[in-house]
Coordinates of C-alpha atoms and ligand atoms in Angstrom, one line a residue:
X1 CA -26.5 22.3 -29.5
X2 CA -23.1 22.9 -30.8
X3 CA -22.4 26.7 -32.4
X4 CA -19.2 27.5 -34.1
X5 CA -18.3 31.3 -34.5
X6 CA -16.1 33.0 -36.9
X7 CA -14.7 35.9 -36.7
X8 CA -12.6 36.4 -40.3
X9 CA -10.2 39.3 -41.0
X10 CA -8.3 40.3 -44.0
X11 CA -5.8 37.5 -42.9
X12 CA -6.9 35.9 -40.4
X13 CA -10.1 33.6 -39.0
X14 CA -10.5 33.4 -35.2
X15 CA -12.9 31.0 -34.0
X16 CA -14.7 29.2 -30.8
X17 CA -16.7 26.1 -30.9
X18 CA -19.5 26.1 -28.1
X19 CA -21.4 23.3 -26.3
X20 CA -24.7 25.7 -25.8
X21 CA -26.3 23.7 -23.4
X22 CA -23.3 23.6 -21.3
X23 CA -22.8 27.1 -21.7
X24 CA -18.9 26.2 -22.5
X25 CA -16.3 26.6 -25.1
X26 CA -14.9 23.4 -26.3
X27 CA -12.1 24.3 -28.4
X28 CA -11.2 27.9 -30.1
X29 CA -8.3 28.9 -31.9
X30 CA -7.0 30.9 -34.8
X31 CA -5.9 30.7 -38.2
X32 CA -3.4 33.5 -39.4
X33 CA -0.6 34.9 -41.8
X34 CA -3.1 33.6 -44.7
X35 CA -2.2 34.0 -48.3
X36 CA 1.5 34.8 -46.9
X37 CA 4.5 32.8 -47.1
X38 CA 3.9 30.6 -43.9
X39 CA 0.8 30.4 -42.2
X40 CA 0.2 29.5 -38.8
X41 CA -3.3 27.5 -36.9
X42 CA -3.5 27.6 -33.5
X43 CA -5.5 25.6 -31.8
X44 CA -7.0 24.8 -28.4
X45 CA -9.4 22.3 -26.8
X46 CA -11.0 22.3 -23.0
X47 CA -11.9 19.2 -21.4
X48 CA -12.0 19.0 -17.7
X49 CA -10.9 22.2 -16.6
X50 CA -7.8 21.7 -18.9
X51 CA -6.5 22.9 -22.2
X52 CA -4.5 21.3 -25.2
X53 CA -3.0 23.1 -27.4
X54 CA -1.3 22.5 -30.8
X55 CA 0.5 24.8 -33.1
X56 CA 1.2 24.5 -36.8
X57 CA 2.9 26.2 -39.3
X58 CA 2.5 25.5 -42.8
X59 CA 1.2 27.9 -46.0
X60 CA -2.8 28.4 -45.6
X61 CA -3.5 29.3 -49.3
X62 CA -6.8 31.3 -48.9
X63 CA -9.6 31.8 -46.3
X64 CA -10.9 28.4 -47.4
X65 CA -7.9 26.6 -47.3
X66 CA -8.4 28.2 -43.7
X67 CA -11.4 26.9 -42.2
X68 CA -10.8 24.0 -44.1
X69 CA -7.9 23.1 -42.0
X70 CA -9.7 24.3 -38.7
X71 CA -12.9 21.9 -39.8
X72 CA -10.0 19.4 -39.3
X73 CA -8.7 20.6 -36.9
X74 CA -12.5 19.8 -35.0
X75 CA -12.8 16.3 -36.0
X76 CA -9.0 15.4 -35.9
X77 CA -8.4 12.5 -33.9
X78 CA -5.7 14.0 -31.3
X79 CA -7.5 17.3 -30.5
X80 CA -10.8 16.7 -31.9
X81 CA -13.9 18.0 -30.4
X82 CA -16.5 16.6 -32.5
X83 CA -16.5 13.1 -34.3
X84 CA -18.4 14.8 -37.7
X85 CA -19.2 18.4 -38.8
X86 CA -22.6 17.9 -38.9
X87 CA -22.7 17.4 -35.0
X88 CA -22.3 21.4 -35.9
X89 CA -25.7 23.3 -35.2
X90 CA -25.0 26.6 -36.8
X91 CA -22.4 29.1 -37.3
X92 CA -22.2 32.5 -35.6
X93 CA -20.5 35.2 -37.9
X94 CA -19.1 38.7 -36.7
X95 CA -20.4 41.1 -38.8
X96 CA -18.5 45.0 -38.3
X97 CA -20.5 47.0 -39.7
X98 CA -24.4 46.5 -40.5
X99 CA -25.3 50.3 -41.4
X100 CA -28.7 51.0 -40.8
X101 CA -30.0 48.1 -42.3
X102 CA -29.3 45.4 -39.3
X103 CA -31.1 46.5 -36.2
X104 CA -30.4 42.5 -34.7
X105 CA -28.8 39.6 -35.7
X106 CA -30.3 37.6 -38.6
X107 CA -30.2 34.6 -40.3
X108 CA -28.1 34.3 -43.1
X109 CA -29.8 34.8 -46.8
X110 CA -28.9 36.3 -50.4
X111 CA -30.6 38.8 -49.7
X112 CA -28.7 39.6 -46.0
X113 CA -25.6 39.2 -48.1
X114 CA -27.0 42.0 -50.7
X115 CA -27.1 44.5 -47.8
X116 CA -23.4 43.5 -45.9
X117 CA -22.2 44.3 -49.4
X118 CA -23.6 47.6 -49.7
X119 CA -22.1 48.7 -46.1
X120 CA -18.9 48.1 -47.6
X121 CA -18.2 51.9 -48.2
X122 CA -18.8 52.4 -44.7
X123 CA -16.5 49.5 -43.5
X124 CA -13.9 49.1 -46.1
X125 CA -11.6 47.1 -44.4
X126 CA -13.7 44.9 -42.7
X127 CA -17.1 43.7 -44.2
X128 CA -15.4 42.2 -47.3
X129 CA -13.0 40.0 -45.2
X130 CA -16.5 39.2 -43.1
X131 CA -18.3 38.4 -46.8
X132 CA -15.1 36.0 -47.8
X133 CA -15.9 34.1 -44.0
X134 CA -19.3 33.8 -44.9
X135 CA -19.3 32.7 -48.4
X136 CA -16.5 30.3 -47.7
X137 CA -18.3 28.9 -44.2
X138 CA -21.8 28.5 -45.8
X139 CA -19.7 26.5 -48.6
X140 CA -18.6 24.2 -46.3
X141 CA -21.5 23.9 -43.9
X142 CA -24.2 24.2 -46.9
X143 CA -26.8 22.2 -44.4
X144 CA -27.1 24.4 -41.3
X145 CA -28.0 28.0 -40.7
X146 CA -26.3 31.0 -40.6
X147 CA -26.5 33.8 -38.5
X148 CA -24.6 37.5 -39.1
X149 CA -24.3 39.3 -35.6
X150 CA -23.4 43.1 -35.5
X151 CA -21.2 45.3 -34.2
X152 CA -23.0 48.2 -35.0
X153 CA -26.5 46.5 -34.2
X154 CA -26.9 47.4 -30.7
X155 CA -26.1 50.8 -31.2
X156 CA -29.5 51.6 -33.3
X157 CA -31.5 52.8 -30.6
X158 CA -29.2 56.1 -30.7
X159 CA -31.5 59.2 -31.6
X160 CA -30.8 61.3 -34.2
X161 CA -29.9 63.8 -31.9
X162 CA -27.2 62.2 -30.9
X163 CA -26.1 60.4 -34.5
X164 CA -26.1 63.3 -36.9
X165 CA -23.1 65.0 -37.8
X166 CA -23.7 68.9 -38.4
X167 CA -23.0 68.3 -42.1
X168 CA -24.9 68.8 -45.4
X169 CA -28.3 66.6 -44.3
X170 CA -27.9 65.2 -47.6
X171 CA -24.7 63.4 -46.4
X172 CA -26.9 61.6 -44.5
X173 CA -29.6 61.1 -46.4
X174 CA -27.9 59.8 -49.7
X175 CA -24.4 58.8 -48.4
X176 CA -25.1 57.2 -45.0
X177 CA -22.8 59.5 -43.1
X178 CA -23.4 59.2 -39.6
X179 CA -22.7 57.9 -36.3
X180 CA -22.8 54.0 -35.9
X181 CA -21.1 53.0 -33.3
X182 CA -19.3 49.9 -32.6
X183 CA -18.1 47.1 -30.2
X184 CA -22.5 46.3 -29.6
X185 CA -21.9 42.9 -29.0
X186 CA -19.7 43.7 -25.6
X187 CA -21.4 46.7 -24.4
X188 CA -24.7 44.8 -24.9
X189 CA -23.2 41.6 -23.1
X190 CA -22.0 43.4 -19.9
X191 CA -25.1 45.7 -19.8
X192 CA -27.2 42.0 -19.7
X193 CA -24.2 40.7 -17.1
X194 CA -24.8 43.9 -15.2
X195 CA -28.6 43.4 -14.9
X196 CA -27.9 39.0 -13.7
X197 CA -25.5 39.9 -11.6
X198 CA -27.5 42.8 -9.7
X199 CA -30.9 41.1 -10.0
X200 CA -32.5 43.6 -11.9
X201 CA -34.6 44.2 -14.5
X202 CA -32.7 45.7 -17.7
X203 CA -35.3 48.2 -18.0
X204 CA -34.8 50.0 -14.4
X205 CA -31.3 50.1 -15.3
X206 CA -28.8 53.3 -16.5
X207 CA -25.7 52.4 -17.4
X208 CA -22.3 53.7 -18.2
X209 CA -20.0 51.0 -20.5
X210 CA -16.5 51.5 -21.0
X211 CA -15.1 48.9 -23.5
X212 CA -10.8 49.4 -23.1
X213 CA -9.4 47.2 -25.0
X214 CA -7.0 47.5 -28.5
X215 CA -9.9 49.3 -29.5
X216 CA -11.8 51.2 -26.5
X217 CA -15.3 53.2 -26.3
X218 CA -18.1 53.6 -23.9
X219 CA -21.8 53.9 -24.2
X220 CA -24.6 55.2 -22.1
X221 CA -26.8 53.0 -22.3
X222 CA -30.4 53.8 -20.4
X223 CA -33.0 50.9 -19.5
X224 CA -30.9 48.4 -21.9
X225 CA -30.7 50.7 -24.6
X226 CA -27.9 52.3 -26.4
X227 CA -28.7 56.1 -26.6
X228 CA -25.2 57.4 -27.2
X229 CA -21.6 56.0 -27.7
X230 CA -18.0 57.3 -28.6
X231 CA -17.3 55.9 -31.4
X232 CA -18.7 56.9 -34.8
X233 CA -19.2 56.6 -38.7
X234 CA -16.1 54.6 -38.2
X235 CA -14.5 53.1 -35.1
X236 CA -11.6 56.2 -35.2
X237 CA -13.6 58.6 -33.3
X238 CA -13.9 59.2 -29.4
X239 CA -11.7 57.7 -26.6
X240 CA -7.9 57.1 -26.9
X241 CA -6.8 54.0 -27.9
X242 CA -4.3 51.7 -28.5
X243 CA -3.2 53.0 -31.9
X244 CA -5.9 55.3 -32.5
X245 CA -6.3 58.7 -31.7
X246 CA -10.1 58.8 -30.9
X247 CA -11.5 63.0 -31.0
X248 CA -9.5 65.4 -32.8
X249 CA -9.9 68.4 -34.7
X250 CA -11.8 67.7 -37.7
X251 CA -9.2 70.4 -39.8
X252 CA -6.3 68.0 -38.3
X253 CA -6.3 66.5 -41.8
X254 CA -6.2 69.5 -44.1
X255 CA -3.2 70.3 -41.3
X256 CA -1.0 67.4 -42.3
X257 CA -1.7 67.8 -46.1
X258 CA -1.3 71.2 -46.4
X259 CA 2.1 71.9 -43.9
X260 CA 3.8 68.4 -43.8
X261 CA 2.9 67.5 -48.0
X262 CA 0.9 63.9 -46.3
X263 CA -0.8 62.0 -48.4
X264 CA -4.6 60.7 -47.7
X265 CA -3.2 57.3 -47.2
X266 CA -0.4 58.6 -45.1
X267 CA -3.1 61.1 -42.9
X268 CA -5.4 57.7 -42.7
X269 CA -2.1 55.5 -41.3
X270 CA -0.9 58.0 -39.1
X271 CA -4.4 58.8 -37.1
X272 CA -5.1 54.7 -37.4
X273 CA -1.9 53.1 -36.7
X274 CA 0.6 55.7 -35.4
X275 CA -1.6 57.7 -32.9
X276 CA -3.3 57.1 -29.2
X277 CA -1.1 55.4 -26.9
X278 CA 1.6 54.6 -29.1
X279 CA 1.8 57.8 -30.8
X280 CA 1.9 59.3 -27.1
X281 CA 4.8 57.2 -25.3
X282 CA 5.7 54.6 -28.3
X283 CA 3.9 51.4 -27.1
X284 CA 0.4 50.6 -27.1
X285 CA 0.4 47.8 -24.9
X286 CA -1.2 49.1 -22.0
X287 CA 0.6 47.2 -19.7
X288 CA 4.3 48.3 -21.1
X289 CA 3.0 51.9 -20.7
X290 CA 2.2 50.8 -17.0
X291 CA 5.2 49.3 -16.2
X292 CA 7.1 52.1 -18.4
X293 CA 5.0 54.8 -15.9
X294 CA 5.8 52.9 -12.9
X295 CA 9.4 53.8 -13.6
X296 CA 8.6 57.5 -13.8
X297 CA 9.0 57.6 -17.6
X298 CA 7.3 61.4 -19.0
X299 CA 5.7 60.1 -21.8
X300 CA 4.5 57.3 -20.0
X301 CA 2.7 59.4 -17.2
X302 CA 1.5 62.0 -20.2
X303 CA -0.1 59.2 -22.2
X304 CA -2.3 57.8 -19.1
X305 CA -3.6 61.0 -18.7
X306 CA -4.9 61.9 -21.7
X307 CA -6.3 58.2 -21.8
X308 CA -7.9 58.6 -18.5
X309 CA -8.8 62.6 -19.2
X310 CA -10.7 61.8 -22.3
X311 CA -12.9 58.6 -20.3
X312 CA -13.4 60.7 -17.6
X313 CA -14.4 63.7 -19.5
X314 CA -17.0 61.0 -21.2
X315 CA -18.4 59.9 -18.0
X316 CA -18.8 63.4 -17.6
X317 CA -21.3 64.3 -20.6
X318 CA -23.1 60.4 -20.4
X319 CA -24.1 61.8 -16.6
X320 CA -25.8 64.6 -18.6
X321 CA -27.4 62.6 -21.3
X322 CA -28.9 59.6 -18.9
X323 CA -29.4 62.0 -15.8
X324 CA -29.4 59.1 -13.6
X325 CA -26.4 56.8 -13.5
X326 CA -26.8 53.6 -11.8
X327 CA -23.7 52.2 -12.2
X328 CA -20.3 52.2 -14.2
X329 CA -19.1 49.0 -16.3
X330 CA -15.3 48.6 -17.0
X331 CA -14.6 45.6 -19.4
X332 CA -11.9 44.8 -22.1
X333 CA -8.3 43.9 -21.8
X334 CA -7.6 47.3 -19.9
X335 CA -10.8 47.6 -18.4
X336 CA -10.6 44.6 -16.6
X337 CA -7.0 44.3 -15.9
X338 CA -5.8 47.3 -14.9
X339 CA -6.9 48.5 -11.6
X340 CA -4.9 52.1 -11.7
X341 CA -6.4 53.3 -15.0
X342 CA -9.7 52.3 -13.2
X343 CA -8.9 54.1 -10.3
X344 CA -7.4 57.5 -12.4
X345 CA -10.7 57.4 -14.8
X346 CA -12.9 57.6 -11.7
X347 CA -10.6 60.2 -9.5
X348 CA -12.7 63.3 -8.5
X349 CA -16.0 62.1 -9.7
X350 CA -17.2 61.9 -5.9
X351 CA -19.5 64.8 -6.3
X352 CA -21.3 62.8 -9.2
X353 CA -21.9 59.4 -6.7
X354 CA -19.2 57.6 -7.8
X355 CA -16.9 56.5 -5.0
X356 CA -14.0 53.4 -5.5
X357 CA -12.8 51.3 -2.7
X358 CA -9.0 51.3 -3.8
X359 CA -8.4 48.2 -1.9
X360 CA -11.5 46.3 -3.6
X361 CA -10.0 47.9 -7.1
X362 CA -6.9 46.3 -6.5
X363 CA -7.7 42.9 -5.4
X364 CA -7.3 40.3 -8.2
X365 CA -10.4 38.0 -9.0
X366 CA -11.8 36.3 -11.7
X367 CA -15.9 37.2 -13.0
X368 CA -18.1 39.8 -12.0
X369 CA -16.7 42.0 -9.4
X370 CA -17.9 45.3 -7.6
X371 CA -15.4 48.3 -6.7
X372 CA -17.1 50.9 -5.7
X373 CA -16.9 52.0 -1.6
X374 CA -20.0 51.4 0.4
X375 CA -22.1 54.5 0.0
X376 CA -21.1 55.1 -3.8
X377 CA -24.3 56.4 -5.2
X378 CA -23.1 55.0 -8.3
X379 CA -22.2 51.2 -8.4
X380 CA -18.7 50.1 -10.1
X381 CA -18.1 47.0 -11.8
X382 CA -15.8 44.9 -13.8
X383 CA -17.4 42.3 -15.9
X384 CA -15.4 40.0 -17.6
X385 CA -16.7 40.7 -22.2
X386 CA -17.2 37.4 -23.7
X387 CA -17.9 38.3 -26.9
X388 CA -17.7 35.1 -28.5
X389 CA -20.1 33.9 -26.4
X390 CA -22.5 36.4 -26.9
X391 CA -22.6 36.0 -30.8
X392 CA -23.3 32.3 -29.9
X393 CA -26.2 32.9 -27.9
X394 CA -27.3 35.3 -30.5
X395 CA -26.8 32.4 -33.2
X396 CA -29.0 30.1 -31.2
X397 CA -31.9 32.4 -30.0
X398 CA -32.1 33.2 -33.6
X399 CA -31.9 30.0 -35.2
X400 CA -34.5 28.8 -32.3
X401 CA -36.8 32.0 -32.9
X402 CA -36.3 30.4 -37.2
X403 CA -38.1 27.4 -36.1
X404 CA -40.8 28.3 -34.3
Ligands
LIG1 P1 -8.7 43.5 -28.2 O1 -9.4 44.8 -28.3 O2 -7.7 43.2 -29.3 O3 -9.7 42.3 -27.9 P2 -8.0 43.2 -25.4 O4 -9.4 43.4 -24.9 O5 -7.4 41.8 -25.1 O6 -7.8 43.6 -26.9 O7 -7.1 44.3 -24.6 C1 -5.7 44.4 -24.9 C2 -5.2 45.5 -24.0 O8 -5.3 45.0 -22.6 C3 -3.7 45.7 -24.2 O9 -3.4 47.1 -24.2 C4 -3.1 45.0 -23.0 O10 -1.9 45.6 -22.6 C5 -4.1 45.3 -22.0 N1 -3.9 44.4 -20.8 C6 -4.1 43.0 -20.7 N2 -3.8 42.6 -19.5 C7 -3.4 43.7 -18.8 C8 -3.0 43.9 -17.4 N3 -2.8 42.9 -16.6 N4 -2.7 45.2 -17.0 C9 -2.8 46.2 -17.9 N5 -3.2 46.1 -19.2 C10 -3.5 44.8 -19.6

């Protein structure tokens, strides 16, 4: 079985193509600048243990100009994969935000569209960009199913408790304000990795996953469940991040309008674009605020920790919420990469269990790897996200679970 997955932004399409009963990814790539002067398609293709690659630029008119040109792209005779779109299965679509409606992945119907188009209020900036992938892919592939998968969706086992904002319950009620949560599809990958990898059973398991990536957040997640997570209504809240500034003061905003004369638009770039790491030390690539550290740069050393403060202080209050911790999952870009934020997040947690082996933190491997020193109450791992792949096994189960 052979499941494509889209992942469409406001200018862009990434995608993967998966052999499912190989488990493998036979060619991904992505389609961006779209609708702008030049557009570029990238475009890869594993056989073998090796990768081809081809690159080209020319205008990509509209998102399904896009895919258009990746369907191509999949039967071309160079870097083909497939000798006719109909070897395609289904198609796996990344869906941001599913509000309250979405609980799991689903097929796709008129009726599932309805409801992505009412969370637009709630995600803005991305479910319409998601709706043009859709329409446009089930346009092109008319004949097979697809499936919608979630960010949000893993995140609705999260009591009330611990989604309601203190505001006017009517908020709520009539408005949808609430906690949501996001990034479901990689905290609920690596909690499933966790339990393979240890031998397990989900259900025994409590869990601490800490997403860093662009975007970063963690989530306590008890007997495969999500009960509580850092980010909220929108992905803005919680840890630092790349360009975001997670937690602040709600009355930051009223701040900024009333002292420095800023605009909504201008408050919502600022705490979006201008903030966590960047806003900190002027990068937010991780690894140039590393190297920039390294050299004993201020802002440098500042910006690490608040970013490892604000995890730590997280692990912190998950401890209270799961009272037992079995182990902690590092994952993402950062999370996998970067042994010394590892190491700072986890610094003087000893009383609570959790002990790292610094030399085990800093060796370099690929896959699942364990870090913690022997006698850590608390188990650490890195485990590589794939969320990609996830979606595509979410694509299949459901499109298998359709049939019977
Ligand atoms: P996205 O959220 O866009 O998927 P990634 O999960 O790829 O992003 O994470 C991107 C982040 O990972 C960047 O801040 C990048 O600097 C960081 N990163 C990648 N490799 C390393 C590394 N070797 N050391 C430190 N940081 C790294």
């Amino acid at each position: 079985m052979k499941i494509l997955v889209i992942n469409t932004g406001s200018s862009s399409i990434k995608y993967q193509l998966f052999d499912m009963d190989r488990q493998r990814v036979m060619a991904s790539g992505l389609a961006e600048k779209i609708g702008e002067a030049e557009g570029v398609l990238t475009h890869h293709v594993f056989e073998d243990g090796k990768v081809r690659s081809a690159v080209s630029h020319a205008v990509i008119a509209d998102h399904r100009d896009g895919l258009t040109r990746i369907v191509d792209q999949l039967v071309n005779d160079q870097l083909g994969v497939v000798r006719d779109k109909s070897e395609i299965s289904a198609i796996g679509h990344r869906v941001v935000h599913g509000g309250e409606t979405f609980k799991s992945s689903t097929v796709i119907d008129s009726g599932v569209l309805a409801a992505i188009r009412q969370n637009i209020p709630l995600a803005p900036l991305h479910n319409p960009p998601n709706l043009t992938g859709i329409e446009v892919a089930r346009s092109i592939f008319p004949n097979c199913p697809h499936v919608a998968v979630f960010d949000t969706a893993f995140h609705q086992t999260i009591p009330p408790e611990a989604f309601l904002y203190a505001l006017p319950y009517a908020l709520y009620e009539k408005e949808g304000v609430r906690r949501y949560g996001f990034h479901g599809t990689s905290h609920s990958y690596v909690t499933r990795e966790c339990a393979d990898y240890l031998g397990r059973p989900l259900e025994d398991l409590n869990l601490i996953t800490i997403h860093l990536g662009n975007g970063a957040s963690m989530t306590a997640v008890r007997g495969g469940k999500s009960v509580d997570t850092t980010m909220g209504m929108t992905p803005l809240e919680g840890l630092v991040m790349g360009t975001r500034c997670g937690d602040v003061d709600p009355a930051l905003p009223f701040f900024l309008a009333d002292h420095l004369d800023m605009s909504l638009k201008e408050i919502d770039q600022l705490l979006n674009k201008a903030s966590g790491l960047k806003g900190l030390c002027g990068t937010n690539d991780m690894r140039e605020v590393l190297a920039k550290k390294a050299v004993g740069d201020p802002r440098a050393i500042l910006a690490v920790d608040v970013y490892t403060y604000r995890i730590k202080k997280y692990i912190g209050a998950y401890f209270a919420v799961l009272g037992k911790v079995d182990g902690l999952v590092f994952t993402g870009g950062i999370g996998e990469n970067a042994p010394e934020i590892r190491e700072l997040c986890c610094q003087g947690l000893e009383n609570l269990g959790i002990c790292v082996d610094v030399g085990k933190n800093r060796t370099r491997e690929n896959g699942v790897r364990e870090i913690h020193a022997s006698g850590s109450r608390v188990l650490v791992l890195v485990i590589p996200t794939n969320e990609e792949l996830k979606i595509a096994r979410e694509t299949k189960a459901v499109v298998e679970k359709g049939k019977t």
